C-alpha cells in the first residue's frame, strides 16, 4: 500500500466551517444522496498553513483515509464547534474540491486556504486495509525513531551497505552496524525489520 506522501505519510492541516447537503460522484454521474455516514465540510487554514492531518491512500483505491488528526488545532476547533459532525481518524475523504482522484485530492490541500471535503464515516474493505497499513507504518516510524543511535560519520569508513554511497547523516542499529540514517529508516519502516548485514532482528513485527 502506498502512503499519501506519495510513498510516505503526508501531513495536511485543516479547519472546517460549514455543513451542506451531500452529493456523491458515482462514475461520471453526480447524484444527490441522503446518507448519515456522509457529510460535507469546508476546511479553512489561515495563510495556507499546513492542515495537520495525516492521510493514507493508494492510487487504485477510492478516497484518502484519515490516519490521525489529533495534532491538528484546526480539526480540534472544528470538532468543538460541531460535536455532531466531528472529523476523526478512521474516516475517509471521498472528494476534495470536487475531485475524487487520490493524487489530485492531495494537490487540493497544498498551498490553499480553503478546501471543500466530502467525508464518510464508513470505510470500504479496501479503505480499511489502507488504514491498517498506514497505522502499521506509523507504529514502525515510532519504533525506529527510538531504535537508531546517531553516530559521527567516518571519514575513511565503508560506504552505506544499502545505497553503497559515502557521506551523509549516519545511524547505528543495536547490533552495531551503521548506515545512512535515511536509508536504514526506509529499510526498516517500509520493508525489512532486520539488519541488512547480519539479519539480526532490529524490531518486533
CSV table of C-alpha atoms in Angstrom, one decimal, residues 31-155:
chain,number,residue,atom,x,y,z
A,31,UNK,CA,-26.4,12.1,-7.7
A,32,UNK,CA,-27.9,13.6,-4.5
A,33,UNK,CA,-27.5,11.2,-1.6
A,34,UNK,CA,-29.2,11.0,1.8
A,35,UNK,CA,-26.8,9.1,3.9
A,36,UNK,CA,-26.0,9.8,7.5
A,37,UNK,CA,-22.5,8.4,7.1
A,38,UNK,CA,-21.6,11.0,4.5
A,39,UNK,CA,-21.2,14.7,5.3
A,40,UNK,CA,-19.5,17.7,3.7
A,41,UNK,CA,-17.4,20.5,5.3
A,42,UNK,CA,-15.4,23.4,4.1
A,43,UNK,CA,-12.0,23.5,5.8
A,44,UNK,CA,-10.0,26.6,6.1
A,45,UNK,CA,-6.4,27.3,7.0
A,46,UNK,CA,-5.1,30.9,7.7
A,47,UNK,CA,-2.4,31.9,5.3
A,48,UNK,CA,-2.4,28.5,3.6
A,49,UNK,CA,-0.6,26.9,6.6
A,50,UNK,CA,-0.5,23.1,6.7
A,51,UNK,CA,-3.7,21.5,7.9
A,52,UNK,CA,-2.1,19.0,10.3
A,53,UNK,CA,-4.0,15.8,9.2
A,54,UNK,CA,-2.1,12.6,8.4
A,55,UNK,CA,-3.8,10.8,5.4
A,56,UNK,CA,-3.2,7.4,3.9
A,57,UNK,CA,-4.1,6.3,0.4
A,58,UNK,CA,-3.5,4.2,-2.7
A,59,UNK,CA,-3.9,5.4,-6.3
A,60,UNK,CA,-6.2,2.5,-7.1
A,61,UNK,CA,-8.4,2.8,-4.0
A,62,UNK,CA,-11.2,5.5,-3.7
A,63,UNK,CA,-10.6,8.2,-1.2
A,64,UNK,CA,-7.9,9.2,1.3
A,65,UNK,CA,-8.2,7.7,4.8
A,66,UNK,CA,-7.7,9.9,7.8
A,67,UNK,CA,-5.0,8.2,9.9
A,68,UNK,CA,-4.5,10.8,12.5
A,69,UNK,CA,-5.9,14.3,13.2
A,70,UNK,CA,-5.0,14.6,16.9
A,71,UNK,CA,-2.3,17.2,16.4
A,72,UNK,CA,-4.4,19.5,14.2
A,73,UNK,CA,-5.5,22.6,16.1
A,74,UNK,CA,-7.9,23.3,13.2
A,75,UNK,CA,-9.7,20.0,13.5
A,76,UNK,CA,-9.9,20.3,17.3
A,77,UNK,CA,-11.6,23.7,16.9
A,78,UNK,CA,-14.0,22.3,14.3
A,79,UNK,CA,-14.9,19.4,16.5
A,80,UNK,CA,-15.6,21.7,19.4
A,81,UNK,CA,-17.9,23.8,17.3
A,82,UNK,CA,-19.6,20.8,15.5
A,83,UNK,CA,-19.8,17.9,18.0
A,84,UNK,CA,-22.3,16.2,15.8
A,85,UNK,CA,-20.0,16.3,12.7
A,86,UNK,CA,-16.6,15.6,14.2
A,87,UNK,CA,-13.6,14.9,12.0
A,88,UNK,CA,-11.8,11.8,13.3
A,89,UNK,CA,-9.3,9.1,12.4
A,90,UNK,CA,-10.9,6.2,10.6
A,91,UNK,CA,-13.0,8.4,8.3
A,92,UNK,CA,-12.3,8.8,4.6
A,93,UNK,CA,-12.2,11.8,2.3
A,94,UNK,CA,-14.2,11.0,-0.8
A,95,UNK,CA,-13.7,14.3,-2.6
A,96,UNK,CA,-11.7,17.4,-2.2
A,97,UNK,CA,-12.9,20.5,-4.1
A,98,UNK,CA,-15.0,18.2,-6.4
A,99,UNK,CA,-12.2,15.8,-7.4
A,100,UNK,CA,-12.1,12.2,-6.3
A,101,UNK,CA,-8.7,11.1,-7.7
A,102,UNK,CA,-6.4,10.4,-4.7
A,103,UNK,CA,-3.3,12.2,-6.1
A,104,UNK,CA,-5.4,15.1,-7.4
A,105,UNK,CA,-7.1,15.4,-4.0
A,106,UNK,CA,-3.7,15.8,-2.4
A,107,UNK,CA,-3.0,18.8,-4.6
A,108,UNK,CA,-6.1,20.5,-3.3
A,109,UNK,CA,-4.6,20.6,0.2
A,110,UNK,CA,-1.3,22.2,-0.8
A,111,UNK,CA,-0.8,25.9,-0.7
A,112,UNK,CA,-4.5,26.7,-0.2
A,113,UNK,CA,-6.5,28.4,2.4
A,114,UNK,CA,-9.8,26.6,1.8
A,115,UNK,CA,-10.8,23.1,0.7
A,116,UNK,CA,-14.3,21.6,0.4
A,117,UNK,CA,-14.3,18.0,1.6
A,118,UNK,CA,-16.8,15.1,1.3
A,119,UNK,CA,-16.3,12.7,4.2
A,120,UNK,CA,-17.6,9.3,5.1
A,121,UNK,CA,-17.6,7.6,8.4
A,122,UNK,CA,-18.0,4.1,6.8
A,123,UNK,CA,-14.9,2.6,5.2
A,124,UNK,CA,-14.9,0.0,2.5
A,125,UNK,CA,-12.8,-3.1,3.0
A,126,UNK,CA,-10.0,-1.6,0.8
A,127,UNK,CA,-10.1,1.6,2.8
A,128,UNK,CA,-9.9,-0.4,6.0
A,129,UNK,CA,-6.8,-2.1,4.6
A,130,UNK,CA,-5.2,1.3,3.8
A,131,UNK,CA,-5.9,2.4,7.3
A,132,UNK,CA,-4.4,-0.6,8.9
A,133,UNK,CA,-1.3,-0.4,6.7
A,134,UNK,CA,-0.9,3.3,7.5
A,135,UNK,CA,-1.2,2.7,11.2
A,136,UNK,CA,1.4,-0.1,11.0
A,137,UNK,CA,3.8,2.3,9.2
A,138,UNK,CA,3.2,4.9,11.9
A,139,UNK,CA,4.0,2.3,14.6
A,140,UNK,CA,7.2,1.3,12.8
A,141,UNK,CA,8.2,5.0,12.5
A,142,UNK,CA,7.8,5.4,16.3
A,143,UNK,CA,9.8,2.2,17.0
A,144,UNK,CA,12.6,3.1,14.5
A,145,UNK,CA,12.9,6.7,15.9
A,146,UNK,CA,13.7,5.2,19.3
A,147,UNK,CA,15.9,2.4,17.9
A,148,UNK,CA,18.5,4.2,15.9
A,149,UNK,CA,21.6,5.7,17.6
A,150,UNK,CA,23.2,8.7,16.0
A,151,UNK,CA,26.9,8.3,15.1
A,152,UNK,CA,29.6,10.6,13.7
A,153,UNK,CA,30.4,9.9,10.0
A,154,UNK,CA,33.7,8.1,9.5
A,155,UNK,CA,36.0,9.9,7.0
